[in-house]
PDB file of C-alpha atoms and ligand atoms in Angstrom:
ATOM      1  CA  MET L   3      -6.056 -13.018   5.955  1.00 98.00           C
ATOM      2  CA  ASN L   4      -8.142 -16.006   7.727  1.00 98.00           C
ATOM      3  CA  ALA L   5      -5.302 -16.458  10.128  1.00 98.00           C
ATOM      4  CA  ALA L   6      -5.771 -12.896  11.529  1.00 98.00           C
ATOM      5  CA  ILE L   7      -9.206 -12.579  11.210  1.00 98.00           C
ATOM      6  CA  ARG L   8      -9.185 -15.511  13.268  1.00 98.00           C
ATOM      7  CA  ALA L   9      -6.695 -14.069  16.045  1.00 98.00           C
ATOM      8  CA  VAL L  10      -8.628 -10.320  16.683  1.00 98.00           C
ATOM      9  CA  ILE L  11     -11.583 -12.383  17.354  1.00 98.00           C
ATOM     10  CA  ARG L  12     -10.276 -14.503  19.462  1.00 98.00           C
ATOM     11  CA  THR L  13      -7.732 -11.870  21.625  1.00 98.00           C
ATOM     12  CA  GLY L  14     -10.640  -9.618  21.947  1.00 98.00           C
ATOM     13  CA  GLN L  15     -13.330 -12.822  23.294  1.00 98.00           C
ATOM     14  CA  ALA L  16     -10.032 -12.867  25.538  1.00 98.00           C
ATOM     15  CA  ARG L  17     -10.493  -9.301  26.340  1.00 98.00           C
ATOM     16  CA  GLY L  18     -14.174  -8.893  27.244  1.00 98.00           C
ATOM     17  CA  VAL L  19     -15.106  -6.860  24.623  1.00 97.00           C
ATOM     18  CA  ASN L  20     -17.928  -7.681  21.846  1.00 97.00           C
ATOM     19  CA  THR L  21     -15.909  -8.659  18.593  1.00 98.00           C
ATOM     20  CA  TRP L  22     -18.139  -8.261  14.557  1.00 98.00           C
ATOM     21  CA  GLY L  23     -16.987  -9.184  11.394  1.00 98.00           C
ATOM     22  CA  VAL L  24     -17.521  -6.675   7.845  1.00 98.00           C
ATOM     23  CA  TYR L  25     -19.101  -8.190   5.103  1.00 98.00           C
ATOM     24  CA  GLN L  26     -17.060  -7.296   1.435  1.00 98.00           C
ATOM     25  CA  GLY L  27     -14.542  -4.664   2.631  1.00 97.00           C
ATOM     26  CA  TYR L  28     -15.541  -1.394   2.772  1.00 97.00           C
ATOM     27  CA  SER L  29     -18.657  -1.657   0.352  1.00 97.00           C
ATOM     28  CA  GLY L  30     -19.714  -3.888   3.192  1.00 97.00           C
ATOM     29  CA  LEU L  31     -19.350  -0.605   5.930  1.00 97.00           C
ATOM     30  CA  ILE L  32     -20.880   1.448   3.666  1.00 97.00           C
ATOM     31  CA  GLU L  33     -23.828  -1.221   3.448  1.00 96.00           C
ATOM     32  CA  GLY L  34     -23.602  -2.588   6.931  1.00 96.00           C
ATOM     33  CA  ASN L  35     -22.980  -5.762   6.200  1.00 97.00           C
ATOM     34  CA  PHE L  36     -21.299  -6.393  10.118  1.00 97.00           C
ATOM     35  CA  LYS L  37     -22.269  -9.493  11.940  1.00 97.00           C
ATOM     36  CA  ARG L  38     -21.329 -10.425  15.446  1.00 98.00           C
ATOM     37  CA  LEU L  39     -18.248 -12.714  15.391  1.00 98.00           C
ATOM     38  CA  GLY L  40     -17.331 -15.693  18.131  1.00 97.00           C
ATOM     39  CA  THR L  41     -14.447 -17.838  19.531  1.00 97.00           C
ATOM     40  CA  ARG L  42     -16.871 -20.517  17.643  1.00 97.00           C
ATOM     41  CA  ASP L  43     -17.106 -18.337  14.633  1.00 98.00           C
ATOM     42  CA  MET L  44     -13.515 -18.844  14.511  1.00 98.00           C
ATOM     43  CA  GLY L  45     -13.665 -22.223  13.457  1.00 98.00           C
ATOM     44  CA  SER L  46     -11.303 -24.571  11.126  1.00 97.00           C
ATOM     45  CA  ILE L  47      -9.876 -21.330   9.030  1.00 98.00           C
ATOM     46  CA  ILE L  48      -6.336 -20.913   9.477  1.00 98.00           C
ATOM     47  CA  GLN L  49      -5.901 -23.382   6.659  1.00 98.00           C
ATOM     48  CA  ARG L  50      -8.331 -21.366   4.076  1.00 98.00           C
ATOM     49  CA  GLY L  51      -6.787 -18.982   1.860  1.00 97.00           C
ATOM     50  CA  GLY L  52      -8.392 -15.994   1.370  1.00 95.00           C
ATOM     51  CA  THR L  53     -10.583 -14.240   3.882  1.00 97.00           C
ATOM     52  CA  VAL L  54     -13.780 -16.111   4.840  1.00 98.00           C
ATOM     53  CA  LEU L  55     -15.650 -12.466   5.961  1.00 98.00           C
ATOM     54  CA  GLY L  56     -14.670 -11.295   1.644  1.00 97.00           C
ATOM     55  CA  SER L  57     -13.416  -8.268   0.128  1.00 94.00           C
ATOM     56  CA  ALA L  58     -13.994  -5.958  -2.255  1.00 92.00           C
ATOM     57  CA  ARG L  59     -12.793  -3.055  -4.105  1.00 91.00           C
ATOM     58  CA  CYS L  60     -14.987   0.699  -3.274  1.00 94.00           C
ATOM     59  CA  PRO L  61     -14.961   3.695  -4.953  1.00 94.00           C
ATOM     60  CA  GLU L  62     -18.258   4.453  -2.918  1.00 94.00           C
ATOM     61  CA  PHE L  63     -15.179   4.430  -0.309  1.00 95.00           C
ATOM     62  CA  GLN L  64     -13.573   7.031  -1.470  1.00 94.00           C
ATOM     63  CA  THR L  65     -15.509   9.900  -0.872  1.00 96.00           C
ATOM     64  CA  GLU L  66     -16.197  11.593   1.737  1.00 96.00           C
ATOM     65  CA  GLU L  67     -19.635  11.249   1.610  1.00 97.00           C
ATOM     66  CA  GLY L  68     -18.440   7.377   1.194  1.00 97.00           C
ATOM     67  CA  VAL L  69     -16.558   7.669   4.896  1.00 97.00           C
ATOM     68  CA  GLU L  70     -18.720   9.240   6.432  1.00 97.00           C
ATOM     69  CA  LEU L  71     -21.809   6.905   5.372  1.00 97.00           C
ATOM     70  CA  ALA L  72     -19.117   4.176   7.245  1.00 97.00           C
ATOM     71  CA  ILE L  73     -18.623   6.191  10.326  1.00 98.00           C
ATOM     72  CA  ARG L  74     -22.835   6.182  10.769  1.00 97.00           C
ATOM     73  CA  ARG L  75     -22.867   2.396  10.619  1.00 97.00           C
ATOM     74  CA  LEU L  76     -20.162   1.412  13.098  1.00 97.00           C
ATOM     75  CA  HIS L  77     -21.971   3.892  15.210  1.00 97.00           C
ATOM     76  CA  GLY L  78     -25.050   2.438  13.914  1.00 96.00           C
ATOM     77  CA  SER L  79     -24.284  -0.892  15.421  1.00 96.00           C
ATOM     78  CA  GLY L  80     -22.069   0.432  18.552  1.00 96.00           C
ATOM     79  CA  ILE L  81     -19.024  -0.628  16.610  1.00 97.00           C
ATOM     80  CA  ASP L  82     -16.369   1.430  18.466  1.00 96.00           C
ATOM     81  CA  GLY L  83     -13.144   0.094  16.735  1.00 98.00           C
ATOM     82  CA  LEU L  84     -12.001  -1.491  13.659  1.00 98.00           C
ATOM     83  CA  VAL L  85      -9.284  -3.749  12.497  1.00 98.00           C
ATOM     84  CA  VAL L  86      -8.106  -3.315   8.725  1.00 98.00           C
ATOM     85  CA  ILE L  87      -6.704  -6.100   6.699  1.00 98.00           C
ATOM     86  CA  GLY L  88      -5.261  -4.787   4.306  1.00 98.00           C
ATOM     87  CA  GLY L  89      -2.441  -3.750   1.317  1.00 98.00           C
ATOM     88  CA  ASN L  90      -1.790   0.219   0.138  1.00 97.00           C
ATOM     89  CA  GLY L  91      -5.330   0.464  -0.328  1.00 97.00           C
ATOM     90  CA  SER L  92      -7.075  -0.564   2.180  1.00 97.00           C
ATOM     91  CA  GLN L  93      -5.154   1.457   4.264  1.00 98.00           C
ATOM     92  CA  THR L  94      -5.725   4.424   2.818  1.00 98.00           C
ATOM     93  CA  GLY L  95      -9.818   3.956   3.529  1.00 97.00           C
ATOM     94  CA  ALA L  96      -8.155   3.245   6.868  1.00 98.00           C
ATOM     95  CA  ASN L  97      -6.367   6.621   7.331  1.00 98.00           C
ATOM     96  CA  GLU L  98      -9.487   8.289   6.048  1.00 98.00           C
ATOM     97  CA  LEU L  99     -11.615   7.001   8.823  1.00 98.00           C
ATOM     98  CA  ARG L 100      -9.052   7.996  11.405  1.00 98.00           C
ATOM     99  CA  LYS L 101      -8.889  11.610   9.855  1.00 98.00           C
ATOM    100  CA  MET L 102     -12.895  11.793  10.816  1.00 97.00           C
ATOM    101  CA  GLY L 103     -11.843  10.660  14.466  1.00 97.00           C
ATOM    102  CA  PHE L 104     -12.379   7.421  14.455  1.00 98.00           C
ATOM    103  CA  PRO L 105     -11.402   4.677  16.233  1.00 98.00           C
ATOM    104  CA  VAL L 106      -8.897   2.155  13.585  1.00 98.00           C
ATOM    105  CA  VAL L 107      -5.941   0.220  13.857  1.00 98.00           C
ATOM    106  CA  GLY L 108      -3.796  -1.480   9.636  1.00 98.00           C
ATOM    107  CA  VAL L 109      -2.916  -4.498   9.698  1.00 98.00           C
ATOM    108  CA  ALA L 110       0.021  -5.286   6.976  1.00 98.00           C
ATOM    109  CA  SER L 111      -1.370  -7.697   4.489  1.00 98.00           C
ATOM    110  CA  THR L 112      -0.420  -7.380   0.382  1.00 98.00           C
ATOM    111  CA  ILE L 113       0.764 -10.279  -1.111  1.00 98.00           C
ATOM    112  CA  ASP L 114       2.590  -7.080  -3.004  1.00 98.00           C
ATOM    113  CA  ASN L 115       5.265  -6.817  -0.065  1.00 98.00           C
ATOM    114  CA  ASP L 116       4.686  -2.823  -1.053  1.00 98.00           C
ATOM    115  CA  LEU L 117       3.345  -0.915   2.019  1.00 98.00           C
ATOM    116  CA  TYR L 118       5.288   1.139   4.261  1.00 98.00           C
ATOM    117  CA  GLY L 119       5.415   0.150   7.919  1.00 98.00           C
ATOM    118  CA  SER L 120       6.345  -3.722   7.641  1.00 98.00           C
ATOM    119  CA  ASP L 121       9.664  -5.665   5.890  1.00 98.00           C
ATOM    120  CA  VAL L 122       6.402  -8.320   5.593  1.00 98.00           C
ATOM    121  CA  THR L 123       3.614  -8.199   5.019  1.00 98.00           C
ATOM    122  CA  ILE L 124       0.903 -11.099   4.863  1.00 98.00           C
ATOM    123  CA  GLY L 125       0.269 -13.601   2.096  1.00 98.00           C
ATOM    124  CA  VAL L 126       3.569 -12.566   0.335  1.00 98.00           C
ATOM    125  CA  ASP L 127       5.193 -16.188   1.422  1.00 98.00           C
ATOM    126  CA  THR L 128       2.548 -18.465   0.120  1.00 98.00           C
ATOM    127  CA  ALA L 129       1.929 -16.091  -2.907  1.00 98.00           C
ATOM    128  CA  LEU L 130       6.219 -16.939  -3.342  1.00 98.00           C
ATOM    129  CA  ASN L 131       5.250 -20.103  -2.604  1.00 98.00           C
ATOM    130  CA  VAL L 132       2.828 -20.754  -5.783  1.00 98.00           C
ATOM    131  CA  ALA L 133       4.863 -18.544  -7.879  1.00 98.00           C
ATOM    132  CA  LEU L 134       7.663 -21.062  -7.325  1.00 98.00           C
ATOM    133  CA  ASN L 135       6.489 -24.039  -7.416  1.00 98.00           C
ATOM    134  CA  ALA L 136       5.148 -22.074 -10.621  1.00 98.00           C
ATOM    135  CA  ILE L 137       8.564 -21.828 -12.238  1.00 98.00           C
ATOM    136  CA  ASP L 138      10.330 -25.104 -10.914  1.00 97.00           C
ATOM    137  CA  ASN L 139       7.262 -27.410 -13.357  1.00 97.00           C
ATOM    138  CA  LEU L 140       7.574 -23.949 -16.512  1.00 97.00           C
ATOM    139  CA  LYS L 141      11.804 -25.055 -15.790  1.00 97.00           C
ATOM    140  CA  VAL L 142      10.884 -28.701 -16.843  1.00 96.00           C
ATOM    141  CA  THR L 143       8.926 -28.183 -20.036  1.00 95.00           C
ATOM    142  CA  ALA L 144      11.983 -25.162 -20.088  1.00 96.00           C
ATOM    143  CA  SER L 145      14.141 -28.008 -19.783  1.00 96.00           C
ATOM    144  CA  SER L 146      12.801 -31.035 -22.108  1.00 96.00           C
ATOM    145  CA  HIS L 147      12.138 -28.807 -24.693  1.00 95.00           C
ATOM    146  CA  ARG L 148      15.386 -26.732 -25.263  1.00 95.00           C
ATOM    147  CA  ARG L 149      12.832 -22.841 -24.804  1.00 96.00           C
ATOM    148  CA  ALA L 150      13.085 -19.566 -22.447  1.00 97.00           C
ATOM    149  CA  LEU L 151       9.987 -19.858 -20.469  1.00 98.00           C
ATOM    150  CA  LEU L 152       9.216 -15.684 -19.080  1.00 98.00           C
ATOM    151  CA  VAL L 153       7.410 -15.756 -16.305  1.00 98.00           C
ATOM    152  CA  GLU L 154       5.135 -13.226 -15.163  1.00 98.00           C
ATOM    153  CA  VAL L 155       4.323 -12.700 -11.735  1.00 98.00           C
ATOM    154  CA  MET L 156       2.154 -10.093 -10.091  1.00 98.00           C
ATOM    155  CA  GLY L 157       3.148  -7.135  -7.573  1.00 98.00           C
ATOM    156  CA  ARG L 158       2.083  -4.025  -8.869  1.00 97.00           C
ATOM    157  CA  LYS L 159       3.857  -1.730  -9.832  1.00 97.00           C
ATOM    158  CA  CYS L 160       6.125  -3.161  -6.918  1.00 98.00           C
ATOM    159  CA  GLY L 161       9.049  -5.715  -8.263  1.00 98.00           C
ATOM    160  CA  TYR L 162       9.249  -7.951  -5.092  1.00 98.00           C
ATOM    161  CA  LEU L 163       7.590 -11.448  -5.783  1.00 98.00           C
ATOM    162  CA  ALA L 164      10.131 -11.546  -9.288  1.00 98.00           C
ATOM    163  CA  LEU L 165      13.092 -10.669  -7.259  1.00 97.00           C
ATOM    164  CA  MET L 166      12.683 -13.128  -4.564  1.00 98.00           C
ATOM    165  CA  ALA L 167      10.757 -15.542  -6.653  1.00 98.00           C
ATOM    166  CA  GLY L 168      13.661 -15.488  -9.372  1.00 97.00           C
ATOM    167  CA  ILE L 169      16.331 -15.694  -6.998  1.00 97.00           C
ATOM    168  CA  ALA L 170      15.093 -18.607  -5.312  1.00 97.00           C
ATOM    169  CA  GLY L 171      13.976 -20.051  -8.428  1.00 97.00           C
ATOM    170  CA  GLY L 172      17.342 -19.744 -10.431  1.00 95.00           C
ATOM    171  CA  ALA L 173      16.129 -17.391 -13.258  1.00 96.00           C
ATOM    172  CA  GLU L 174      18.629 -16.662 -15.997  1.00 95.00           C
ATOM    173  CA  ALA L 175      16.967 -12.484 -15.921  1.00 96.00           C
ATOM    174  CA  ILE L 176      14.513 -11.125 -13.111  1.00 97.00           C
ATOM    175  CA  VAL L 177      13.012  -8.135 -14.768  1.00 97.00           C
ATOM    176  CA  LEU L 178      11.913  -4.918 -12.192  1.00 97.00           C
ATOM    177  CA  PRO L 179       9.685  -1.697 -12.276  1.00 96.00           C
ATOM    178  CA  GLU L 180      12.190  -0.585 -10.354  1.00 96.00           C
ATOM    179  CA  ILE L 181      15.086  -0.677 -12.884  1.00 94.00           C
ATOM    180  CA  GLU L 182      13.677  -0.092 -16.799  1.00 87.00           C
ATOM    181  CA  ALA L 183      14.691  -3.379 -18.341  1.00 85.00           C
ATOM    182  CA  VAL L 184      16.282  -3.341 -21.965  1.00 93.00           C
ATOM    183  CA  PRO L 185      14.286  -5.965 -23.680  1.00 96.00           C
ATOM    184  CA  GLU L 186      18.813  -5.965 -26.012  1.00 96.00           C
ATOM    185  CA  GLN L 187      19.895  -6.809 -22.950  1.00 95.00           C
ATOM    186  CA  VAL L 188      16.914  -8.933 -21.726  1.00 96.00           C
ATOM    187  CA  ALA L 189      18.220 -10.470 -24.990  1.00 96.00           C
ATOM    188  CA  GLU L 190      21.278 -11.261 -24.782  1.00 95.00           C
ATOM    189  CA  ARG L 191      21.514 -12.290 -21.600  1.00 94.00           C
ATOM    190  CA  ILE L 192      18.768 -15.186 -22.551  1.00 96.00           C
ATOM    191  CA  GLN L 193      21.623 -15.645 -25.354  1.00 95.00           C
ATOM    192  CA  ASP L 194      23.914 -15.979 -23.204  1.00 95.00           C
ATOM    193  CA  SER L 195      22.467 -18.894 -21.417  1.00 94.00           C
ATOM    194  CA  TYR L 196      22.129 -21.072 -24.188  1.00 95.00           C
ATOM    195  CA  ASP L 197      25.786 -20.248 -25.764  1.00 95.00           C
ATOM    196  CA  ARG L 198      27.162 -21.888 -23.393  1.00 94.00           C
ATOM    197  CA  GLY L 199      24.984 -24.730 -23.071  1.00 95.00           C
ATOM    198  CA  LYS L 200      22.300 -24.239 -20.526  1.00 95.00           C
ATOM    199  CA  PRO L 201      19.406 -26.368 -21.574  1.00 95.00           C
ATOM    200  CA  HIS L 202      16.906 -23.432 -20.488  1.00 96.00           C
ATOM    201  CA  ALA L 203      16.698 -20.360 -20.002  1.00 97.00           C
ATOM    202  CA  ILE L 204      13.944 -18.784 -17.289  1.00 97.00           C
ATOM    203  CA  VAL L 205      13.246 -15.005 -17.202  1.00 98.00           C
ATOM    204  CA  VAL L 206      11.042 -13.956 -13.993  1.00 98.00           C
ATOM    205  CA  VAL L 207       8.754 -10.423 -15.081  1.00 98.00           C
ATOM    206  CA  ALA L 208       6.749  -8.363 -12.641  1.00 98.00           C
ATOM    207  CA  GLU L 209       4.009  -7.581 -14.006  1.00 98.00           C
ATOM    208  CA  GLY L 210       4.580  -3.693 -13.483  1.00 97.00           C
ATOM    209  CA  ALA L 211       7.347  -3.505 -15.665  1.00 97.00           C
ATOM    210  CA  LYS L 212       8.059  -1.591 -18.591  1.00 96.00           C
ATOM    211  CA  TYR L 213       7.305  -4.697 -20.522  1.00 97.00           C
ATOM    212  CA  ASN L 214       5.348  -7.780 -19.249  1.00 96.00           C
ATOM    213  CA  ALA L 215       5.975 -11.464 -20.080  1.00 98.00           C
ATOM    214  CA  GLU L 216       3.827 -11.188 -23.468  1.00 97.00           C
ATOM    215  CA  GLY L 217       5.326  -7.466 -23.833  1.00 97.00           C
ATOM    216  CA  LEU L 218       8.640  -8.983 -23.652  1.00 97.00           C
ATOM    217  CA  CYS L 219       8.648 -11.706 -26.462  1.00 98.00           C
ATOM    218  CA  ARG L 220       6.809  -9.252 -28.960  1.00 98.00           C
ATOM    219  CA  TYR L 221      10.014  -7.784 -28.619  1.00 97.00           C
ATOM    220  CA  PHE L 222      12.313 -10.495 -29.031  1.00 97.00           C
ATOM    221  CA  ARG L 223      10.348 -11.072 -32.309  1.00 97.00           C
ATOM    222  CA  GLU L 224       9.466  -7.759 -33.831  1.00 97.00           C
ATOM    223  CA  HIS L 225      13.498  -7.220 -33.819  1.00 97.00           C
ATOM    224  CA  GLY L 226      14.914 -10.851 -34.323  1.00 96.00           C
ATOM    225  CA  LEU L 227      17.256 -10.950 -31.299  1.00 95.00           C
ATOM    226  CA  LEU L 228      17.415 -14.407 -29.964  1.00 91.00           C
ATOM    227  CA  HIS L 229      18.490 -17.504 -31.590  1.00 92.00           C
ATOM    228  CA  GLY L 230      18.584 -20.669 -30.597  1.00 92.00           C
ATOM    229  CA  PHE L 231      16.416 -21.430 -27.662  1.00 95.00           C
ATOM    230  CA  GLU L 232      12.450 -20.450 -28.526  1.00 95.00           C
ATOM    231  CA  PHE L 233      10.483 -19.076 -26.385  1.00 96.00           C
ATOM    232  CA  ARG L 234       6.662 -18.402 -24.827  1.00 97.00           C
ATOM    233  CA  SER L 235       5.301 -16.639 -22.284  1.00 98.00           C
ATOM    234  CA  THR L 236       2.819 -17.456 -19.467  1.00 98.00           C
ATOM    235  CA  VAL L 237       1.487 -14.867 -16.796  1.00 98.00           C
ATOM    236  CA  LEU L 238       0.258 -16.564 -13.629  1.00 98.00           C
ATOM    237  CA  GLY L 239      -2.397 -14.294 -12.627  1.00 97.00           C
ATOM    238  CA  TYR L 240      -4.191 -15.091  -9.872  1.00 97.00           C
ATOM    239  CA  VAL L 241      -3.270 -18.607  -9.012  1.00 97.00           C
ATOM    240  CA  GLN L 242      -1.168 -16.829  -6.839  1.00 97.00           C
ATOM    241  CA  ARG L 243      -3.277 -16.380  -4.527  1.00 96.00           C
ATOM    242  CA  GLY L 244      -5.471 -17.754  -2.331  1.00 94.00           C
ATOM    243  CA  ALA L 245      -3.404 -20.734  -1.850  1.00 97.00           C
ATOM    244  CA  VAL L 246      -3.708 -22.716   1.458  1.00 98.00           C
ATOM    245  CA  PRO L 247      -2.451 -20.325   3.498  1.00 98.00           C
ATOM    246  CA  THR L 248       1.774 -21.190   4.234  1.00 98.00           C
ATOM    247  CA  CYS L 249       3.123 -21.703   7.913  1.00 98.00           C
ATOM    248  CA  ALA L 250       4.965 -18.805   8.028  1.00 98.00           C
ATOM    249  CA  ASP L 251       1.291 -16.754   6.819  1.00 98.00           C
ATOM    250  CA  ARG L 252      -0.475 -18.436   9.691  1.00 98.00           C
ATOM    251  CA  LEU L 253       1.791 -17.131  12.155  1.00 98.00           C
ATOM    252  CA  LEU L 254       2.530 -13.787  10.797  1.00 98.00           C
ATOM    253  CA  GLY L 255      -1.305 -13.474  10.498  1.00 98.00           C
ATOM    254  CA  THR L 256      -2.331 -14.539  13.600  1.00 98.00           C
ATOM    255  CA  ARG L 257       1.101 -11.979  15.516  1.00 98.00           C
ATOM    256  CA  LEU L 258      -0.057  -9.331  13.510  1.00 99.00           C
ATOM    257  CA  GLY L 259      -4.307  -9.937  14.554  1.00 98.00           C
ATOM    258  CA  SER L 260      -3.875 -10.044  17.803  1.00 98.00           C
ATOM    259  CA  GLU L 261      -1.784  -7.756  18.043  1.00 99.00           C
ATOM    260  CA  ALA L 262      -3.985  -5.235  16.506  1.00 99.00           C
ATOM    261  CA  ALA L 263      -6.681  -6.129  18.833  1.00 98.00           C
ATOM    262  CA  GLU L 264      -4.825  -5.447  21.738  1.00 98.00           C
ATOM    263  CA  GLN L 265      -3.829  -2.147  20.651  1.00 98.00           C
ATOM    264  CA  ILE L 266      -7.321  -0.807  20.146  1.00 98.00           C
ATOM    265  CA  ILE L 267      -8.345  -2.229  22.725  1.00 98.00           C
ATOM    266  CA  ALA L 268      -5.626  -0.062  24.418  1.00 98.00           C
ATOM    267  CA  GLY L 269      -7.011   2.914  23.122  1.00 98.00           C
ATOM    268  CA  ASN L 270      -3.576   3.152  20.539  1.00 98.00           C
ATOM    269  CA  ALA L 271      -5.247   3.906  17.868  1.00 98.00           C
ATOM    270  CA  GLY L 272      -4.495   5.285  13.999  1.00 98.00           C
ATOM    271  CA  VAL L 273      -1.534   2.740  13.489  1.00 99.00           C
ATOM    272  CA  LEU L 274      -0.421  -0.181  11.904  1.00 99.00           C
ATOM    273  CA  VAL L 275       0.824  -3.641  13.362  1.00 99.00           C
ATOM    274  CA  GLY L 276       3.591  -4.429  11.467  1.00 98.00           C
ATOM    275  CA  VAL L 277       6.823  -6.666  11.469  1.00 98.00           C
ATOM    276  CA  CYS L 278      10.658  -4.327  11.169  1.00 98.00           C
ATOM    277  CA  LYS L 279      13.318  -6.402  12.249  1.00 97.00           C
ATOM    278  CA  GLY L 280      11.742  -9.475  13.550  1.00 97.00           C
ATOM    279  CA  GLU L 281      10.092  -7.068  15.730  1.00 98.00           C
ATOM    280  CA  LEU L 282       6.239  -6.027  16.023  1.00 98.00           C
ATOM    281  CA  THR L 283       5.617  -2.461  14.837  1.00 98.00           C
ATOM    282  CA  THR L 284       3.299   0.323  15.283  1.00 98.00           C
ATOM    283  CA  THR L 285       3.783   2.892  12.768  1.00 98.00           C
ATOM    284  CA  PRO L 286       1.108   5.532  12.302  1.00 98.00           C
ATOM    285  CA  LEU L 287      -1.259   5.531   9.761  1.00 98.00           C
ATOM    286  CA  GLU L 288      -0.587   8.989   7.743  1.00 98.00           C
ATOM    287  CA  GLU L 289       3.175   7.798   7.886  1.00 98.00           C
ATOM    288  CA  VAL L 290       2.164   4.325   6.062  1.00 98.00           C
ATOM    289  CA  VAL L 291      -0.243   5.999   3.504  1.00 98.00           C
ATOM    290  CA  VAL L 292       2.884   8.611   2.270  1.00 98.00           C
ATOM    291  CA  GLY L 293       6.118   6.449   3.248  1.00 98.00           C
ATOM    292  CA  LYS L 294       7.987   4.118   0.421  1.00 97.00           C
ATOM    293  CA  LYS L 295       9.739   0.588   0.695  1.00 97.00           C
ATOM    294  CA  PRO L 296      12.421  -0.100  -1.485  1.00 96.00           C
ATOM    295  CA  LEU L 297      13.836  -3.121  -2.195  1.00 97.00           C
ATOM    296  CA  ASP L 298      16.774  -5.160  -0.389  1.00 96.00           C
ATOM    297  CA  PRO L 299      19.423  -3.207  -1.971  1.00 95.00           C
ATOM    298  CA  TRP L 300      21.181  -6.366  -0.753  1.00 96.00           C
ATOM    299  CA  PHE L 301      18.677  -8.815  -3.178  1.00 96.00           C
ATOM    300  CA  LEU L 302      19.059  -6.856  -6.170  1.00 93.00           C
ATOM    301  CA  LYS L 303      23.254  -7.574  -6.157  1.00 92.00           C
ATOM    302  CA  ALA L 304      22.601 -11.529  -5.918  1.00 91.00           C
ATOM    303  CA  ALA L 305      20.437 -11.639  -8.271  1.00 88.00           C
ATOM    304  CA  ASP L 306      22.287 -10.167 -11.141  1.00 82.00           C
ATOM    305  CA  MET L 307      25.675 -11.781  -9.430  1.00 84.00           C
ATOM    306  CA  LEU L 308      24.197 -15.705  -8.814  1.00 82.00           C
ATOM    307  CA  ALA L 309      22.329 -15.446 -12.457  1.00 74.00           C
ATOM    308  CA  ARG L 310      24.857 -16.814 -14.237  1.00 70.00           C
TER     309      ARG L 310
HETATM  310  O1  F6P K 401      -2.006  -6.515  -5.032  1.00 63.13           O
HETATM  311  C1  F6P K 401      -2.996  -7.199  -4.245  1.00 63.13           C
HETATM  312  C2  F6P K 401      -2.625  -8.285  -6.999  1.00 63.13           C
HETATM  313  O2  F6P K 401      -3.305  -9.127  -6.799  1.00 63.13           O
HETATM  314  C3  F6P K 401      -1.922  -7.226  -7.308  1.00 63.13           C
HETATM  315  O3  F6P K 401      -0.259  -8.045  -7.295  1.00 63.13           O
HETATM  316  C4  F6P K 401      -2.686  -7.328  -8.923  1.00 63.13           C
HETATM  317  O4  F6P K 401      -2.392  -6.274  -9.823  1.00 63.13           O
HETATM  318  C5  F6P K 401      -4.094  -6.661  -7.641  1.00 63.13           C
HETATM  319  O5  F6P K 401      -3.842  -7.422  -7.024  1.00 63.13           O
HETATM  320  C6  F6P K 401      -5.167  -7.578  -9.091  1.00 63.13           C
HETATM  321  O6  F6P K 401      -6.025  -6.542  -8.265  1.00 63.13           O
HETATM  322  P1  F6P K 401      -7.553  -6.899  -9.298  1.00 63.13           P
HETATM  323  O7  F6P K 401      -8.325  -8.563  -7.902  1.00 63.13           O
HETATM  324  O8  F6P K 401      -8.456  -5.894  -9.107  1.00 63.13           O
HETATM  325  O9  F6P K 401      -7.976  -7.725 -10.208  1.00 63.13           O
END
């Protein structure tokens, strides 16, 4: 996200516009927690994970009064346009500001990659690389001890991180929220790996699946399903966030942030800036908040075929 913040500020400055940072997301917007930021304030942030502006979940912004108060704060500081960097929750808030007539442009950013209007979102590549590193390391223990390891990755109700990390990490099975997993079938897959002489089995489980990693382990134990491999679960959790951003993420953040600034300066507000089929795109926020982004069927098919 820092690459995007930097690109918004520096593009704005290059176009002769005054630029501000809003601290702590929508709660900072409601409290008027703003600071004038210029080009020099953006020095040495592109290589840092997270966001220098901070972030917050803000229930108050989900009320009409909260949104109105935020708009009053913005007007009070002479701010007449806002760039919102974030995922579904943030863009839903951006759409509320739009509905009340405030000019806002969204930037597609979430590790979950579940946001309609961009094929890929800021943070996904970095989070995937963290998950992959962990899977590679876990595979060493799994092979040394002849174990089945169930690795849980983030993603809310979306299986994108699990699917991609599972394919790139060579998992024996992948469990997704989009396809209801039958524990017996997962166990069969693991057992089959054992019977064919594999030294390990890695199962990547999405946190939003019906059975999470621990849930599956419990089910296997209670139903006496696995013979041969010992099995354990590992939850990667917040480790997947905050890493040094990859090159792909720095470039994506830069591209989306700069384009968002250009769009808002040009008066083209009420849209989300994203990348579709490699090209920069704008999608109306009202479509973004209702749109669904399905998993790529090619990868779904490949995952099943290649796990052998
Ligand atoms: O949306 C990003 C994400 O990291 C999800 O993958 C995860 O489920 C959630 O945020 C965790 O949210 P919180 O930080 O509020 O616990």
